[in-house]
Tab-separated table of C-alpha atoms in Angstrom:
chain	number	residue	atom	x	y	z
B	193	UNK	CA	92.658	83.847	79.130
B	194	UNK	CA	91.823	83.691	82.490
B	195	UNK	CA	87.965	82.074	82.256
B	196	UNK	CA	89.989	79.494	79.761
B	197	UNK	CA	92.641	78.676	81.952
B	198	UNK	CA	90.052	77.840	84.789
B	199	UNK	CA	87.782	75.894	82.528
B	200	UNK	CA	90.540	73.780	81.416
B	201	UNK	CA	92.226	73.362	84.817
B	202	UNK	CA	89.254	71.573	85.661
B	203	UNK	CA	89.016	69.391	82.742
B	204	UNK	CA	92.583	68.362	82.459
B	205	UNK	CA	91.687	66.546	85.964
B	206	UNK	CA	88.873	64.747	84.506
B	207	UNK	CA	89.303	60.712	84.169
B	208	UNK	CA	89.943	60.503	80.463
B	209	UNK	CA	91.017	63.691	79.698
B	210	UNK	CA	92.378	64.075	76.342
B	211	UNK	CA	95.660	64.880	75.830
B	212	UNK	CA	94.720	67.895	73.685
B	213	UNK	CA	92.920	69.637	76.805
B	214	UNK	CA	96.599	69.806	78.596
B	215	UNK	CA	97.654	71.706	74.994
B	216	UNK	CA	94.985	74.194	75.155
B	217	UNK	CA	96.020	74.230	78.996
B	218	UNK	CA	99.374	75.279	78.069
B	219	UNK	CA	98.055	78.131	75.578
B	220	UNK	CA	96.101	79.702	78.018
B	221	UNK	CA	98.857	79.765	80.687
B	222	UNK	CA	101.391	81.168	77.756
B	223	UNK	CA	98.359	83.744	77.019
B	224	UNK	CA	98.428	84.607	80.913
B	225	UNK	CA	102.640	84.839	80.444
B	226	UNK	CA	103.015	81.748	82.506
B	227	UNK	CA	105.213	80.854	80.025
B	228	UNK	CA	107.940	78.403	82.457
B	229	UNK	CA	104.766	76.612	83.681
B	230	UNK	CA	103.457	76.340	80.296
B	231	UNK	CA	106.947	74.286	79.336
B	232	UNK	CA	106.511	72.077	82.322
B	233	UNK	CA	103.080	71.049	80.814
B	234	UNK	CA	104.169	70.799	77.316
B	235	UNK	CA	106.895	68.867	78.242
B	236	UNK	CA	105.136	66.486	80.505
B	237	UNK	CA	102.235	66.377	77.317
B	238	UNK	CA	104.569	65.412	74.891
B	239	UNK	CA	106.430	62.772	77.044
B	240	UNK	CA	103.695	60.619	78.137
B	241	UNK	CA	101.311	61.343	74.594
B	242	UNK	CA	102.823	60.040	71.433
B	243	UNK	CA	100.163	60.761	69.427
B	244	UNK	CA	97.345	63.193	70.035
B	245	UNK	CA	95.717	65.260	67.214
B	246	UNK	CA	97.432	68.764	68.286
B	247	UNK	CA	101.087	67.040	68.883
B	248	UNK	CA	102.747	68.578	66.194
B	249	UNK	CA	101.345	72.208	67.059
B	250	UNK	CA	102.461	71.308	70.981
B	251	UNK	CA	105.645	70.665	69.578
B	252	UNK	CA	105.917	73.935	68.003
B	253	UNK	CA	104.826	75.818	71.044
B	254	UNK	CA	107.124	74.092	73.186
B	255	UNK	CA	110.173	74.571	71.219
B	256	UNK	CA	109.240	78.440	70.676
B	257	UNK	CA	109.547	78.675	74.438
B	258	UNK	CA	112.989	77.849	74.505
B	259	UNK	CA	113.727	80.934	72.132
């Protein structure tokens, strides 16, 4: 999860980025346990993205979070 988490730290920064990059972001930090920065992303994600192909499974995650 670690490699990942790198890999898509770096992309996320790119100009352009897709919103689904900051999803997969998210995944790998709740794979690492980072679970309250992993809601700070999500959260972000879903506020500023209202559609992205991965919303609804972003959704998901970030409400499982909570439980």
């Amino acid at each position: 999860h670690q490699r990942a988490l790198d890999v898509l730290a770096k992309a996320r920064l790119a100009a352009n980025a897709p919103p689904d990059v900051e999803h997969h972001y998210a995944m790998a930090l709740v794979g690492l346990g980072r679970k309250d920065e992993a809601k700070q992303v999500l959260s972000a994600l879903l506020a500023k993205s209202s559609s992205f192909s991965s919303r609804a499974e972003a959704q998901a995650l970030r409400a499982s979070l909570d439980e």
